[in-house]
Structures are given as C-alpha cells and as structure tokens.
Amino acid sequence: MVVPDNSNIVIFGASGDLTFRKLMPALYHLYASKQLPDCFFILGVSRSKYSDEQYRQKLVQSLGKGDRVDDSVLNQFIQHIYYVSIDTSSMPAYAELKSRLDALYTQYDTPHNTLFYLATPPSLFEVIPQCLAAHQLNNEAQGWKRIVLEKPIGYDLQSALDLDKSLHQFFDEQQIYRIDHYLGKETVQNLLVFRFANGMFEPLWTRNYIDYIEITGAEALGVEGRGGYYDGSGALRDMLQNHLLQVLAMMAMEPPVEINADSIRNEVAKVLKSLQPLSAEDVKNEVVLGQYTESEIQDELFLAYRNEAGVKADSRTETYIGMRLFINNWRWNGVPFYIRTGKRLPTRITEVVIHFHKTPHPVFGVDAPANKLVIRIQPDEGIVTNFVLKKPGAGFETKEVSMDFKYQYLESEEGEDKLLSAYERLLLDALNGDATLFARTDAVLSCWKFVQPILDYKHQSGSLYGYASGTWGPTQADELLAKDGRTWRRPCENLTNTNCTEL
Ligand code: BG6
C-alpha cells in the first residue's frame, strides 16, 4: 500500500449516518495502521452546530464502540479533526468554509491537496460542486482537488446526464471519484486476478464453453429503517443499476492492456456499452419485479414491505428484481446472464455462478450434470467448482463432487490487519489519485441507459408480484429460467451447501 502524499479531507454531511458508520471508522483504521499521510486534517461540514471539541467527542463515543479501537490512538486521531457548521446549500456560506480551510492549510503547512467527500443527500450533488467552484475551492494551483460521490449518481438516465453535465462544469472527469462500494470488496477485485492471472480459465471464458451465468445479490434483511429512501429507489436503482452491473462487468470484460485505471475502466465501459438494449416487449418477458409480503417464520413475524416505516401503504416499489440479459459482443453473444437481487430473501449472498456446457454426448449412459464454477463474493468468500467422477467399484457409475477454495485461507496468511474494508481501500485510493476502483462517467451512463426501459415499465405500472418474506422471490422469477429449461441456484451461507431455504 502506498501512503498518500500530505493531503486533507473535507466531509460534507459530517453529522450524518454514512460519516459515523463508514467514513470515520475507515479513516480511523487507516490512521491506526499508519496509512494516512504524516500531515493531514479532516474537516467535517454540515448544518448541525458543534464546536470542534463537541464534534470530536461525538466521534469518540461512536468510534469507541467499534472493534479494534485503541483509546490512545483514537485520542491522537481526533486531534486531526475539525468541524464547521454551514448551510451547504447556500453559496455565500462557503466563504466561511474557505476561511476555515485557509487557516487549516496554514496551521498544518500542507499543500492544498484536498478530497471533498459528499456524504450528503443526492440533492446536494449539483449544489456543492457549484458552491466550491464559486469560492475557487476547486482550484488546483496549490494542490489537487477531488470530489467523491456515492450512489445514487442520478435517478434515471436524464437526471444522470444532467448531473454529469453539471459536475463537469466545475470538476474534470479525473477529479471525480464515484464510489461503488462493491468495487472496494476484496472478492470483486479478486475476480480480475482470478480471470487474468490464471491461464487455465480465460480460454474457457466464452460462449463456446459457457452455457449461462447467474449473478445473485441476495439479502435477508428488509429495508431496516431506510423505508423513506428505499421507497423512492427500489431494488433496480439500489443494487442492480450499480453494484450488480459492476460485478457483471468485472466478470465479463476483456483482459485489460495493463492494470491501471484507464485500461480497466476502458474494458468495463466497453462491456457495459455492449449490454443488449431492452425493448418494451423484452422488459415484459425478461424482467420480474417483486415485493415482499408478510410472513411468519419460526414464530417470528416479518412485516410486509408496505407496512415498513417510511413506506407508502400502496407502494409499488420493487424489493426484488430478477432478469435475463445478453451482452452483444464476440465473447458473450447468445449467452444468457440471469441476474437477481432482493431483500428478505432466505440468506445474504452475493455470488456469480458460471455454468459450462454439458458434455456433447452422455458417454456413461447418464446425462451427467454440467460443470459449474461458483465465485462467492460474500459471505464465506471463495470459489467452488463441481465436476463428475467415477464412484469407486465395478462399472462406471458417476457422482458429482466439488473442490473449493476459501478466501479466509489467504487472510490468515496475510494477517488480518492488512485486509482493508471497502471504504478504507476506496478512501486510500482516492487520496492516492488511483481511480481504478471508481466508476467512470461513461460506465455509469451506460448502466442507466440499459435500465431506463425497466424504469419506464415501472412508471407505467408494469406487473409487480408478491413473494413471502424468506423465500427466493416471486415464482415468476423461477418461470423466467424454467422457460429456458433452467433453475436458479439456491445458495446457502456456507459456500458448499445448496438449497438454502431458511431466513
Ligand atoms: C447499498 C444499498 O448500496 O448496498 C443497500 O443501498 C444494500 O440497500 C447494500 O443493503 C448492500 O451492500 P453489502 O456490502 O452489504 O452487500
């Protein structure tokens, strides 16, 4: 890991949930493992009124509850933290931010290298860059300036295009870091290494050997107090348009020329641009939207989505989406990709399953199952492959067996401390100016372009099916695969088990 040059972080939305739950713990752990620069400050910005000291104490209370937190390191860490209260939607208020920043640059005697992290509601994504620019806070004369945004990067294709246009008025593309925390996951990055550091898989990674691919992003939890946000978003915007399409891109992209931001992001963009556009008819036939209904499992009552706090009683927001899509390029032409994600499914699993073609002829008399490769992104991270062997004894009776590798074996070799959480990795990369694991504008826009027909279908009140909490989604999603003579894998928390039905 490269320790960044002296640089500073300004967090907008400093009193919010993302800052306390994800950003500050990540920054603390980077500091504790000596991966932050020698000289840095963090300035929290939001509307709530705190003095520096009050804000530091709030952080101590919240970080102090975390694992692996050392009181004396925490005390040193908070000395680098400052706070300013302004109305972030008011342009004149940024004069106060500027004077606070100037004072800190002088006090720390650092270059003006600054990362502006927008941990705010998306309604401020256009406003904050504009206000920063109005006060020359995007000026790179005395040090680099970068902004970090998190999803939702737009709400649909048009709003994403508008946001893009607005951002590019004040920041160049290489100054903009769009976080997709899935790209920060070790096992998503491992997809690249697995594919491109092993000669044996790449030749098989084509329509010639692969029959179909499943990508699952399942969650057992419901909306967990985020009903207000989720009801305006749904599974399509919350998970599929970003996280799962990024996983698909890693899985389906061509080998990059080099391992650097441009080469990798060029290949990601190419594959996302090659997604076969969906006609209105395709959406009807190839996409299943579902919403969880009430269910009682082992004497525990799970609320229907419509009864969750913050959700409209007649909400038509999907908490499940399952679909079939194709990639129009030489490698993947004709190979179906089945993708699904949902809340209140039986277990929390993210995985990619590659189903190879069956043998052309059942030489042992029985139709042997096709080979399969399961790449588990979380939990029980690892890889398992299935193949057929001979049962001991007379004749040629066959049996399906498996071979697995668990990512945890590598963790213990490397030592737990060296493994970075997604936010630690992404913050460090942004400070180092490495955009490899951040979504580039063309990739984000291609994703929106691809899902826009599904959004249109939703707006026209397309079919929405109920599914009982704790099941694998609406039966219509099973029918989607059944039409092709296939079934979804029923994964379990433990990578090597199948047919998980427990919530
Ligand atoms: C977030 C979504 O981006 O990703 C959440 O807003 C979802 O709804 C979460 O639960 C899933 O992330 P992870 O890392 O737990 O798989």
Short mmCIF file of C-alpha atoms and ligand atoms in Angstrom, two decimals:
data_model
loop_
_atom_site.label_atom_id
_atom_site.label_comp_id
_atom_site.label_asym_id
_atom_site.label_seq_id
_atom_site.Cartn_x
_atom_site.Cartn_y
_atom_site.Cartn_z
CA MET A 1 0.00 0.00 0.00
CA VAL A 2 1.25 3.45 -0.89
CA VAL A 3 0.88 6.10 1.84
CA PRO A 4 -0.65 9.19 0.22
CA ASP A 5 1.22 12.49 -0.01
CA ASN A 6 0.19 15.08 2.55
CA SER A 7 -3.44 15.81 1.86
CA ASN A 8 -6.69 16.69 3.61
CA ILE A 9 -10.28 15.58 3.64
CA VAL A 10 -13.42 17.68 3.80
CA ILE A 11 -16.53 15.67 4.58
CA PHE A 12 -19.90 17.22 3.71
CA GLY A 13 -22.69 15.56 5.68
CA ALA A 14 -20.33 15.22 8.64
CA SER A 15 -23.13 14.72 11.17
CA GLY A 16 -24.84 12.03 9.09
CA ASP A 17 -25.08 8.29 9.24
CA LEU A 18 -22.61 7.48 6.43
CA THR A 19 -19.90 9.57 8.11
CA PHE A 20 -20.32 7.96 11.51
CA ARG A 21 -20.93 4.40 10.34
CA LYS A 22 -18.50 4.09 7.45
CA LEU A 23 -16.18 7.01 6.74
CA MET A 24 -14.81 7.86 10.18
CA PRO A 25 -14.26 4.20 11.18
CA ALA A 26 -12.43 3.67 7.86
CA LEU A 27 -10.30 6.78 8.39
CA TYR A 28 -9.56 5.78 11.98
CA HIS A 29 -8.36 2.32 10.87
CA LEU A 30 -6.22 3.82 8.12
CA TYR A 31 -4.71 6.17 10.68
CA ALA A 32 -4.14 3.35 13.19
CA SER A 33 -2.38 1.26 10.55
CA LYS A 34 -0.25 4.28 9.56
CA GLN A 35 -1.71 4.54 6.07
CA LEU A 36 -2.78 8.17 6.25
CA PRO A 37 -0.26 10.90 5.35
CA ASP A 38 2.10 12.25 8.01
CA CYS A 39 0.43 15.60 7.87
CA PHE A 40 -3.33 15.80 7.33
CA PHE A 41 -6.54 17.23 8.71
CA ILE A 42 -10.16 16.23 8.33
CA LEU A 43 -12.75 18.99 8.29
CA GLY A 44 -16.36 17.96 8.89
CA VAL A 45 -19.01 20.20 7.34
CA SER A 46 -22.73 20.15 7.97
CA ARG A 47 -25.59 22.25 9.20
CA SER A 48 -25.73 20.95 12.81
CA LYS A 49 -23.98 23.20 15.29
CA TYR A 50 -20.92 21.72 17.02
CA SER A 51 -17.62 23.11 18.16
CA ASP A 52 -14.52 21.15 17.13
CA GLU A 53 -14.40 19.69 20.61
CA GLN A 54 -18.07 18.67 20.68
CA TYR A 55 -17.73 17.01 17.30
CA ARG A 56 -14.61 15.15 18.42
CA GLN A 57 -16.43 13.88 21.49
CA LYS A 58 -19.31 12.66 19.34
CA LEU A 59 -16.79 10.75 17.27
CA VAL A 60 -15.11 9.29 20.34
CA GLN A 61 -18.47 8.00 21.52
CA SER A 62 -19.32 6.45 18.20
CA LEU A 63 -15.89 5.09 17.22
CA GLY A 64 -15.21 3.91 20.75
CA LYS A 65 -17.97 1.32 20.34
CA GLY A 66 -16.20 -0.28 17.37
CA ASP A 67 -13.94 -3.30 17.28
CA ARG A 68 -10.18 -2.95 17.30
CA VAL A 69 -10.24 0.64 18.59
CA ASP A 70 -7.40 1.72 20.83
CA ASP A 71 -8.22 4.66 23.11
CA SER A 72 -4.84 6.33 22.89
CA VAL A 73 -4.73 6.03 19.07
CA LEU A 74 -8.28 7.36 18.93
CA ASN A 75 -7.25 10.35 21.02
CA GLN A 76 -4.39 11.14 18.65
CA PHE A 77 -6.68 10.62 15.63
CA ILE A 78 -9.32 13.10 16.78
CA GLN A 79 -6.70 15.84 17.16
CA HIS A 80 -6.68 15.92 13.32
CA ILE A 81 -10.42 16.55 13.16
CA TYR A 82 -12.18 19.91 12.88
CA TYR A 83 -15.73 20.96 12.24
CA VAL A 84 -17.52 23.86 10.62
CA SER A 85 -21.26 24.40 10.59
CA ILE A 86 -22.67 25.98 7.43
CA ASP A 87 -25.78 25.71 5.32
CA THR A 88 -24.25 23.68 2.48
CA SER A 89 -26.96 24.73 0.05
CA SER A 90 -26.13 28.43 0.44
CA MET A 91 -23.36 29.79 -1.78
CA PRO A 92 -22.37 32.75 0.47
CA ALA A 93 -21.90 30.34 3.41
CA TYR A 94 -18.90 28.81 1.62
CA ALA A 95 -16.89 31.93 2.43
CA GLU A 96 -16.75 30.64 5.99
CA LEU A 97 -15.66 27.20 4.79
CA LYS A 98 -12.94 28.81 2.69
CA SER A 99 -11.57 30.89 5.53
CA ARG A 100 -11.58 27.84 7.83
CA LEU A 101 -9.75 25.81 5.20
CA ASP A 102 -7.19 28.56 4.58
CA ALA A 103 -6.49 28.75 8.31
CA LEU A 104 -6.02 24.97 8.48
CA TYR A 105 -3.74 24.90 5.41
CA THR A 106 -1.58 27.49 7.16
CA GLN A 107 -1.71 25.79 10.54
CA TYR A 108 -0.71 22.42 9.02
CA ASP A 109 1.62 23.97 6.49
CA THR A 110 0.46 21.40 3.91
CA PRO A 111 -0.09 21.60 0.20
CA HIS A 112 -3.75 22.38 -0.50
CA ASN A 113 -4.40 18.80 -1.73
CA THR A 114 -8.00 18.18 -0.72
CA LEU A 115 -10.58 15.45 -1.11
CA PHE A 116 -14.16 16.72 -0.85
CA TYR A 117 -16.37 13.80 0.18
CA LEU A 118 -20.07 14.40 -0.45
CA ALA A 119 -21.71 12.19 2.19
CA THR A 120 -24.91 14.15 1.67
CA PRO A 121 -28.34 13.63 0.14
CA PRO A 122 -28.02 13.48 -3.67
CA SER A 123 -29.99 16.71 -3.96
CA LEU A 124 -26.73 18.46 -2.99
CA PHE A 125 -24.53 16.76 -5.62
CA GLU A 126 -25.01 19.61 -8.07
CA VAL A 127 -25.09 22.38 -5.47
CA ILE A 128 -21.89 21.64 -3.51
CA PRO A 129 -19.50 21.49 -6.51
CA GLN A 130 -21.01 24.71 -7.83
CA CYS A 131 -20.54 26.48 -4.48
CA LEU A 132 -16.99 25.14 -4.12
CA ALA A 133 -16.17 26.49 -7.57
CA ALA A 134 -17.73 29.88 -6.80
CA HIS A 135 -15.18 30.24 -3.99
CA GLN A 136 -12.28 28.82 -6.08
CA LEU A 137 -12.12 25.78 -3.82
CA ASN A 138 -11.81 23.59 -6.93
CA ASN A 139 -8.68 25.47 -7.98
CA GLU A 140 -5.65 23.20 -8.27
CA ALA A 141 -2.94 25.91 -8.31
CA GLN A 142 -1.72 24.98 -4.81
CA GLY A 143 -2.65 21.31 -4.70
CA TRP A 144 -5.05 18.80 -6.23
CA LYS A 145 -8.78 18.90 -5.59
CA ARG A 146 -11.02 15.82 -5.92
CA ILE A 147 -14.65 15.14 -5.17
CA VAL A 148 -16.09 11.82 -4.09
CA LEU A 149 -19.75 10.99 -4.68
CA GLU A 150 -21.78 7.98 -3.77
CA LYS A 151 -24.80 6.50 -5.37
CA PRO A 152 -27.42 7.41 -6.34
CA ILE A 153 -25.50 9.06 -9.17
CA GLY A 154 -28.70 10.21 -10.82
CA TYR A 155 -32.17 8.84 -10.55
CA ASP A 156 -32.66 7.83 -14.16
CA LEU A 157 -30.84 8.38 -17.44
CA GLN A 158 -31.86 12.02 -17.85
CA SER A 159 -31.00 13.07 -14.28
CA ALA A 160 -27.67 11.21 -14.53
CA LEU A 161 -26.89 13.10 -17.75
CA ASP A 162 -27.86 16.40 -16.07
CA LEU A 163 -25.71 15.66 -13.03
CA ASP A 164 -22.82 14.70 -15.24
CA LYS A 165 -23.07 17.93 -17.19
CA SER A 166 -23.27 19.98 -14.04
CA LEU A 167 -20.28 18.25 -12.36
CA HIS A 168 -18.13 18.67 -15.44
CA GLN A 169 -18.66 22.41 -15.39
CA PHE A 170 -16.68 22.61 -12.15
CA PHE A 171 -14.51 19.49 -11.98
CA ASP A 172 -12.72 17.48 -14.69
CA GLU A 173 -13.50 13.81 -15.01
CA GLN A 174 -10.15 12.85 -13.44
CA GLN A 175 -11.09 14.87 -10.34
CA ILE A 176 -14.39 12.98 -9.86
CA TYR A 177 -14.44 9.73 -7.86
CA ARG A 178 -17.77 7.87 -7.97
CA ILE A 179 -17.84 5.27 -5.24
CA ASP A 180 -19.46 1.91 -5.79
CA HIS A 181 -18.57 0.13 -2.59
CA TYR A 182 -18.82 -3.26 -4.35
CA LEU A 183 -15.68 -2.36 -6.28
CA GLY A 184 -13.94 -1.91 -2.92
CA LYS A 185 -14.70 -5.51 -1.94
CA GLU A 186 -11.64 -7.76 -2.00
CA THR A 187 -13.52 -10.56 -3.68
CA VAL A 188 -14.82 -8.36 -6.50
CA GLN A 189 -11.25 -7.28 -7.21
CA ASN A 190 -10.27 -10.91 -6.97
CA LEU A 191 -12.49 -11.63 -9.97
CA LEU A 192 -9.93 -9.76 -12.05
CA VAL A 193 -6.99 -11.63 -10.60
CA PHE A 194 -8.71 -14.98 -10.85
CA ARG A 195 -9.53 -14.39 -14.50
CA PHE A 196 -6.39 -12.69 -15.72
CA ALA A 197 -3.65 -14.29 -13.62
CA ASN A 198 -4.63 -17.86 -14.49
CA GLY A 199 -4.08 -19.18 -17.97
CA MET A 200 -6.42 -22.09 -17.49
CA PHE A 201 -9.73 -20.25 -17.11
CA GLU A 202 -9.51 -17.49 -19.71
CA PRO A 203 -9.73 -19.78 -22.78
CA LEU A 204 -12.95 -21.26 -21.33
CA TRP A 205 -14.46 -17.85 -20.60
CA THR A 206 -16.53 -17.58 -23.78
CA ARG A 207 -19.82 -18.58 -25.35
CA ASN A 208 -18.05 -21.67 -26.73
CA TYR A 209 -17.76 -23.23 -23.28
CA ILE A 210 -20.17 -21.30 -21.08
CA ASP A 211 -23.86 -22.10 -21.25
CA TYR A 212 -25.21 -19.40 -18.95
CA ILE A 213 -24.28 -17.25 -15.97
CA GLU A 214 -26.15 -16.38 -12.79
CA ILE A 215 -25.41 -13.34 -10.65
CA THR A 216 -27.16 -13.13 -7.29
CA GLY A 217 -27.13 -10.30 -4.76
CA ALA A 218 -29.48 -11.57 -2.06
CA GLU A 219 -30.17 -10.01 1.31
CA ALA A 220 -32.05 -11.48 4.24
CA LEU A 221 -32.70 -8.08 5.82
CA GLY A 222 -35.63 -5.87 4.89
CA VAL A 223 -35.33 -2.11 4.49
CA GLU A 224 -34.15 -1.65 8.10
CA GLY A 225 -35.38 1.86 8.88
CA ARG A 226 -34.46 3.15 5.41
CA GLY A 227 -38.00 2.83 4.06
CA GLY A 228 -38.19 6.52 3.16
CA TYR A 229 -35.12 6.33 0.93
CA TYR A 230 -35.80 2.84 -0.41
CA ASP A 231 -39.38 3.54 -1.43
CA GLY A 232 -38.13 6.12 -3.92
CA SER A 233 -35.41 3.80 -5.12
CA GLY A 234 -36.27 0.10 -5.24
CA ALA A 235 -34.02 -2.87 -5.96
CA LEU A 236 -33.28 -1.76 -9.51
CA ARG A 237 -31.74 1.58 -8.51
CA ASP A 238 -30.43 0.42 -5.14
CA MET A 239 -28.50 -2.67 -6.24
CA LEU A 240 -28.80 -3.69 -9.88
CA GLN A 241 -28.04 -0.49 -11.79
CA ASN A 242 -24.79 -0.08 -9.89
CA HIS A 243 -23.40 -2.91 -7.74
CA LEU A 244 -24.54 -5.92 -9.77
CA LEU A 245 -23.80 -4.42 -13.18
CA GLN A 246 -20.29 -3.59 -11.92
CA VAL A 247 -19.84 -7.19 -10.81
CA LEU A 248 -21.12 -8.32 -14.22
CA ALA A 249 -18.61 -6.03 -15.91
CA MET A 250 -15.69 -7.46 -13.90
CA MET A 251 -16.85 -10.94 -14.76
CA ALA A 252 -17.46 -10.30 -18.47
CA MET A 253 -14.85 -7.69 -19.50
CA GLU A 254 -11.99 -8.31 -21.90
CA PRO A 255 -8.46 -8.54 -20.45
CA PRO A 256 -7.15 -5.02 -19.80
CA VAL A 257 -3.95 -3.97 -21.53
CA GLU A 258 -2.45 -3.05 -18.16
CA ILE A 259 -3.64 -2.92 -14.57
CA ASN A 260 -4.32 0.77 -14.29
CA ALA A 261 -7.38 2.98 -14.09
CA ASP A 262 -7.67 3.79 -17.78
CA SER A 263 -7.12 0.27 -19.09
CA ILE A 264 -9.51 -1.38 -16.65
CA ARG A 265 -12.17 1.29 -16.91
CA ASN A 266 -11.98 1.20 -20.72
CA GLU A 267 -12.82 -2.51 -20.67
CA VAL A 268 -15.57 -2.05 -18.06
CA ALA A 269 -17.13 0.71 -20.15
CA LYS A 270 -16.93 -1.44 -23.31
CA VAL A 271 -18.79 -4.34 -21.81
CA LEU A 272 -21.48 -2.12 -20.26
CA LYS A 273 -21.94 -0.40 -23.61
CA SER A 274 -22.45 -3.83 -25.18
CA LEU A 275 -25.44 -4.75 -22.99
CA GLN A 276 -28.23 -5.70 -25.37
CA PRO A 277 -30.82 -2.91 -25.21
CA LEU A 278 -34.18 -3.94 -23.79
CA SER A 279 -37.29 -3.24 -25.82
CA ALA A 280 -40.61 -2.67 -24.02
CA GLU A 281 -41.54 -6.23 -25.01
CA ASP A 282 -38.23 -7.60 -23.62
CA VAL A 283 -38.89 -5.92 -20.29
CA LYS A 284 -42.30 -7.61 -20.07
CA ASN A 285 -40.83 -11.00 -20.87
CA GLU A 286 -37.38 -10.87 -19.33
CA VAL A 287 -37.78 -8.87 -16.12
CA VAL A 288 -39.63 -9.87 -12.96
CA LEU A 289 -40.31 -7.30 -10.26
CA GLY A 290 -41.43 -8.41 -6.83
CA GLN A 291 -42.28 -7.00 -3.41
CA TYR A 292 -42.08 -8.90 -0.13
CA THR A 293 -45.25 -9.67 1.73
CA GLU A 294 -45.77 -10.59 5.37
CA SER A 295 -44.67 -13.96 6.58
CA GLU A 296 -44.22 -15.84 9.82
CA ILE A 297 -41.08 -17.91 10.13
CA GLN A 298 -40.37 -19.97 13.22
CA ASP A 299 -42.87 -17.91 15.24
CA GLU A 300 -41.30 -14.63 14.14
CA LEU A 301 -43.46 -12.22 12.16
CA PHE A 302 -41.79 -10.45 9.24
CA LEU A 303 -43.66 -7.35 8.13
CA ALA A 304 -44.83 -6.82 4.60
CA TYR A 305 -42.78 -4.17 2.78
CA ARG A 306 -45.84 -1.92 2.63
CA ASN A 307 -46.05 -1.96 6.44
CA GLU A 308 -42.43 -0.91 6.96
CA ALA A 309 -41.82 2.55 8.44
CA GLY A 310 -41.47 5.24 5.78
CA VAL A 311 -43.05 3.13 3.03
CA LYS A 312 -46.32 4.16 1.37
CA ALA A 313 -49.20 1.82 2.18
CA ASP A 314 -49.89 1.33 -1.54
CA SER A 315 -46.24 1.36 -2.60
CA ARG A 316 -45.41 -0.30 -5.93
CA THR A 317 -41.66 -0.20 -5.30
CA GLU A 318 -39.89 -3.46 -6.10
CA THR A 319 -37.83 -5.12 -3.38
CA TYR A 320 -36.84 -7.87 -5.82
CA ILE A 321 -35.74 -7.86 -9.41
CA GLY A 322 -34.78 -10.90 -11.45
CA MET A 323 -33.96 -10.66 -15.13
CA ARG A 324 -32.30 -12.19 -18.15
CA LEU A 325 -29.91 -10.10 -20.20
CA PHE A 326 -27.44 -10.56 -23.02
CA ILE A 327 -24.16 -8.95 -23.98
CA ASN A 328 -23.76 -8.23 -27.66
CA ASN A 329 -20.12 -8.91 -28.31
CA TRP A 330 -18.00 -11.71 -29.74
CA ARG A 331 -17.24 -13.31 -26.41
CA TRP A 332 -20.76 -13.44 -25.00
CA ASN A 333 -23.15 -13.37 -27.90
CA GLY A 334 -26.16 -15.60 -27.10
CA VAL A 335 -25.09 -16.44 -23.51
CA PRO A 336 -27.90 -15.58 -21.08
CA PHE A 337 -26.96 -13.75 -17.88
CA TYR A 338 -29.61 -14.22 -15.19
CA ILE A 339 -29.36 -11.55 -12.52
CA ARG A 340 -31.40 -11.22 -9.35
CA THR A 341 -31.33 -9.17 -6.20
CA GLY A 342 -33.80 -8.73 -3.42
CA LYS A 343 -34.47 -8.00 0.21
CA ARG A 344 -35.94 -10.52 2.66
CA LEU A 345 -34.64 -13.49 0.71
CA PRO A 346 -33.57 -16.59 2.65
CA THR A 347 -29.98 -15.52 3.23
CA ARG A 348 -27.35 -12.84 2.48
CA ILE A 349 -25.33 -13.96 -0.52
CA THR A 350 -23.54 -12.32 -3.41
CA GLU A 351 -22.15 -14.72 -5.98
CA VAL A 352 -21.51 -15.40 -9.64
CA VAL A 353 -22.19 -18.88 -10.99
CA ILE A 354 -20.72 -19.96 -14.30
CA HIS A 355 -22.49 -22.91 -15.85
CA PHE A 356 -20.43 -24.65 -18.51
CA HIS A 357 -21.93 -26.58 -21.41
CA LYS A 358 -22.77 -30.20 -20.82
CA THR A 359 -20.67 -32.86 -22.49
CA PRO A 360 -21.88 -33.30 -26.06
CA HIS A 361 -22.69 -36.98 -25.57
CA PRO A 362 -23.65 -38.89 -22.38
CA VAL A 363 -20.92 -41.46 -22.83
CA PHE A 364 -21.51 -43.07 -19.41
CA GLY A 365 -25.14 -43.63 -20.20
CA VAL A 366 -26.50 -40.92 -17.92
CA ASP A 367 -26.89 -37.23 -18.51
CA ALA A 368 -24.08 -36.01 -16.24
CA PRO A 369 -24.54 -32.57 -14.63
CA ALA A 370 -22.64 -29.78 -16.35
CA ASN A 371 -19.55 -28.33 -14.68
CA LYS A 372 -20.12 -25.25 -12.60
CA LEU A 373 -17.88 -22.63 -11.08
CA VAL A 374 -19.27 -20.61 -8.18
CA ILE A 375 -17.44 -17.41 -7.28
CA ARG A 376 -18.69 -16.28 -3.90
CA ILE A 377 -18.30 -12.57 -3.21
CA GLN A 378 -19.81 -12.70 0.28
CA PRO A 379 -20.09 -14.26 2.83
CA ASP A 380 -17.87 -17.36 3.13
CA GLU A 381 -15.87 -15.81 0.29
CA GLY A 382 -14.35 -18.34 -2.03
CA ILE A 383 -14.63 -20.43 -5.15
CA VAL A 384 -16.14 -23.85 -5.62
CA THR A 385 -16.21 -25.95 -8.73
CA ASN A 386 -18.28 -29.04 -9.43
CA PHE A 387 -17.34 -31.91 -11.64
CA VAL A 388 -18.19 -35.56 -12.16
CA LEU A 389 -16.05 -38.50 -11.07
CA LYS A 390 -16.36 -42.25 -11.03
CA LYS A 391 -17.84 -43.87 -7.96
CA PRO A 392 -15.45 -46.49 -6.59
CA GLY A 393 -16.41 -50.01 -7.56
CA ALA A 394 -17.32 -52.01 -10.60
CA GLY A 395 -18.71 -50.35 -13.73
CA PHE A 396 -18.82 -46.64 -14.48
CA GLU A 397 -21.28 -45.20 -12.04
CA THR A 398 -20.68 -41.45 -11.72
CA LYS A 399 -21.04 -38.91 -8.95
CA GLU A 400 -20.88 -35.10 -8.81
CA VAL A 401 -18.12 -33.87 -6.48
CA SER A 402 -16.75 -30.44 -5.66
CA MET A 403 -13.49 -28.72 -4.93
CA ASP A 404 -13.38 -25.47 -3.03
CA PHE A 405 -11.08 -22.65 -2.03
CA LYS A 406 -11.95 -20.27 0.81
CA TYR A 407 -10.66 -16.73 0.74
CA GLN A 408 -10.14 -16.84 4.51
CA TYR A 409 -7.10 -19.10 3.94
CA LEU A 410 -5.36 -16.14 2.30
CA GLU A 411 -6.48 -13.74 5.03
CA SER A 412 -4.70 -15.72 7.70
CA GLU A 413 -1.57 -15.86 5.55
CA GLU A 414 -1.65 -12.10 5.04
CA GLY A 415 -2.63 -11.24 8.60
CA GLU A 416 -5.97 -9.66 9.36
CA ASP A 417 -4.53 -6.17 9.73
CA LYS A 418 -3.51 -6.00 6.10
CA LEU A 419 -7.04 -6.50 4.83
CA LEU A 420 -8.81 -3.23 4.22
CA SER A 421 -12.56 -2.72 4.35
CA ALA A 422 -14.16 -1.42 1.15
CA TYR A 423 -14.23 2.16 2.46
CA GLU A 424 -10.65 2.04 3.72
CA ARG A 425 -9.46 0.82 0.34
CA LEU A 426 -11.50 3.35 -1.62
CA LEU A 427 -10.59 6.34 0.56
CA LEU A 428 -6.93 5.45 0.31
CA ASP A 429 -7.15 5.06 -3.47
CA ALA A 430 -8.93 8.42 -3.83
CA LEU A 431 -6.21 10.12 -1.74
CA ASN A 432 -3.59 8.45 -3.93
CA GLY A 433 -5.36 9.53 -7.12
CA ASP A 434 -5.97 5.94 -8.21
CA ALA A 435 -9.38 5.82 -9.88
CA THR A 436 -9.25 2.13 -10.92
CA LEU A 437 -11.97 1.08 -8.49
CA PHE A 438 -14.24 4.06 -9.11
CA ALA A 439 -16.99 4.16 -11.70
CA ARG A 440 -16.26 6.33 -14.72
CA THR A 441 -18.96 8.53 -16.18
CA ASP A 442 -19.40 6.54 -19.41
CA ALA A 443 -19.89 3.31 -17.44
CA VAL A 444 -22.46 4.90 -15.13
CA LEU A 445 -24.37 6.37 -18.06
CA SER A 446 -24.35 3.03 -19.92
CA CYS A 447 -25.88 1.37 -16.87
CA TRP A 448 -28.63 3.99 -16.72
CA LYS A 449 -29.25 3.68 -20.43
CA PHE A 450 -29.62 -0.07 -20.06
CA VAL A 451 -32.06 0.06 -17.12
CA GLN A 452 -34.12 3.02 -18.37
CA PRO A 453 -36.69 0.79 -20.17
CA ILE A 454 -37.25 -1.03 -16.86
CA LEU A 455 -37.80 2.31 -15.11
CA ASP A 456 -40.28 3.24 -17.84
CA TYR A 457 -42.08 -0.06 -17.30
CA LYS A 458 -42.28 0.66 -13.56
CA HIS A 459 -43.73 4.09 -14.23
CA GLN A 460 -46.35 2.56 -16.48
CA SER A 461 -47.38 0.33 -13.54
CA GLY A 462 -45.90 -2.84 -15.02
CA SER A 463 -46.52 -6.13 -13.20
CA LEU A 464 -45.29 -6.38 -9.64
CA TYR A 465 -45.51 -9.78 -7.94
CA GLY A 466 -45.67 -10.53 -4.23
CA TYR A 467 -43.33 -13.00 -2.53
CA ALA A 468 -43.42 -14.12 1.06
CA SER A 469 -40.52 -12.85 3.16
CA GLY A 470 -37.92 -15.57 3.48
CA THR A 471 -38.48 -17.09 0.05
CA TRP A 472 -36.37 -16.80 -3.09
CA GLY A 473 -38.63 -14.19 -4.70
CA PRO A 474 -41.75 -14.45 -6.86
CA THR A 475 -42.47 -17.74 -8.61
CA GLN A 476 -42.48 -15.76 -11.89
CA ALA A 477 -38.70 -15.42 -11.48
CA ASP A 478 -38.43 -19.21 -11.40
CA GLU A 479 -40.57 -19.37 -14.52
CA LEU A 480 -38.18 -16.97 -16.25
CA LEU A 481 -35.47 -19.64 -16.04
CA ALA A 482 -37.86 -22.55 -16.44
CA LYS A 483 -38.72 -21.23 -19.93
CA ASP A 484 -35.07 -21.92 -20.79
CA GLY A 485 -35.09 -25.29 -19.01
CA ARG A 486 -33.02 -23.96 -16.10
CA THR A 487 -33.36 -23.25 -12.38
CA TRP A 488 -31.76 -20.67 -10.10
CA ARG A 489 -29.12 -21.99 -7.74
CA ARG A 490 -30.36 -21.96 -4.14
CA PRO A 491 -27.20 -20.87 -2.33
CA CYS A 492 -26.59 -21.15 1.40
CA GLU A 493 -24.43 -19.04 3.66
CA ASN A 494 -21.90 -21.85 3.58
CA LEU A 495 -20.45 -21.82 0.07
CA THR A 496 -20.50 -25.54 -0.44
CA ASN A 497 -24.11 -26.15 0.68
CA THR A 498 -27.11 -25.65 -1.55
CA ASN A 499 -30.89 -25.47 -1.26
CA CYS A 500 -30.93 -22.90 1.48
CA THR A 501 -34.50 -22.07 2.44
CA GLU A 502 -34.07 -20.62 5.93
CA LEU A 503 -34.38 -16.91 6.58
C1 BG6 B 1 -26.21 -0.45 -0.53
C2 BG6 B 1 -27.70 -0.48 -0.63
O1 BG6 B 1 -25.64 0.29 -1.57
O2 BG6 B 1 -25.73 -1.79 -0.59
C3 BG6 B 1 -28.31 -1.32 0.47
O3 BG6 B 1 -28.19 0.84 -0.55
C4 BG6 B 1 -27.71 -2.70 0.45
O4 BG6 B 1 -29.71 -1.39 0.36
C5 BG6 B 1 -26.20 -2.61 0.46
O5 BG6 B 1 -28.17 -3.37 1.62
C6 BG6 B 1 -25.59 -3.98 0.27
O6 BG6 B 1 -24.22 -3.87 0.49
P1 BG6 B 1 -23.40 -5.08 1.09
O7 BG6 B 1 -22.00 -4.60 1.09
O8 BG6 B 1 -23.96 -5.36 2.45
O9 BG6 B 1 -23.66 -6.23 0.16
#
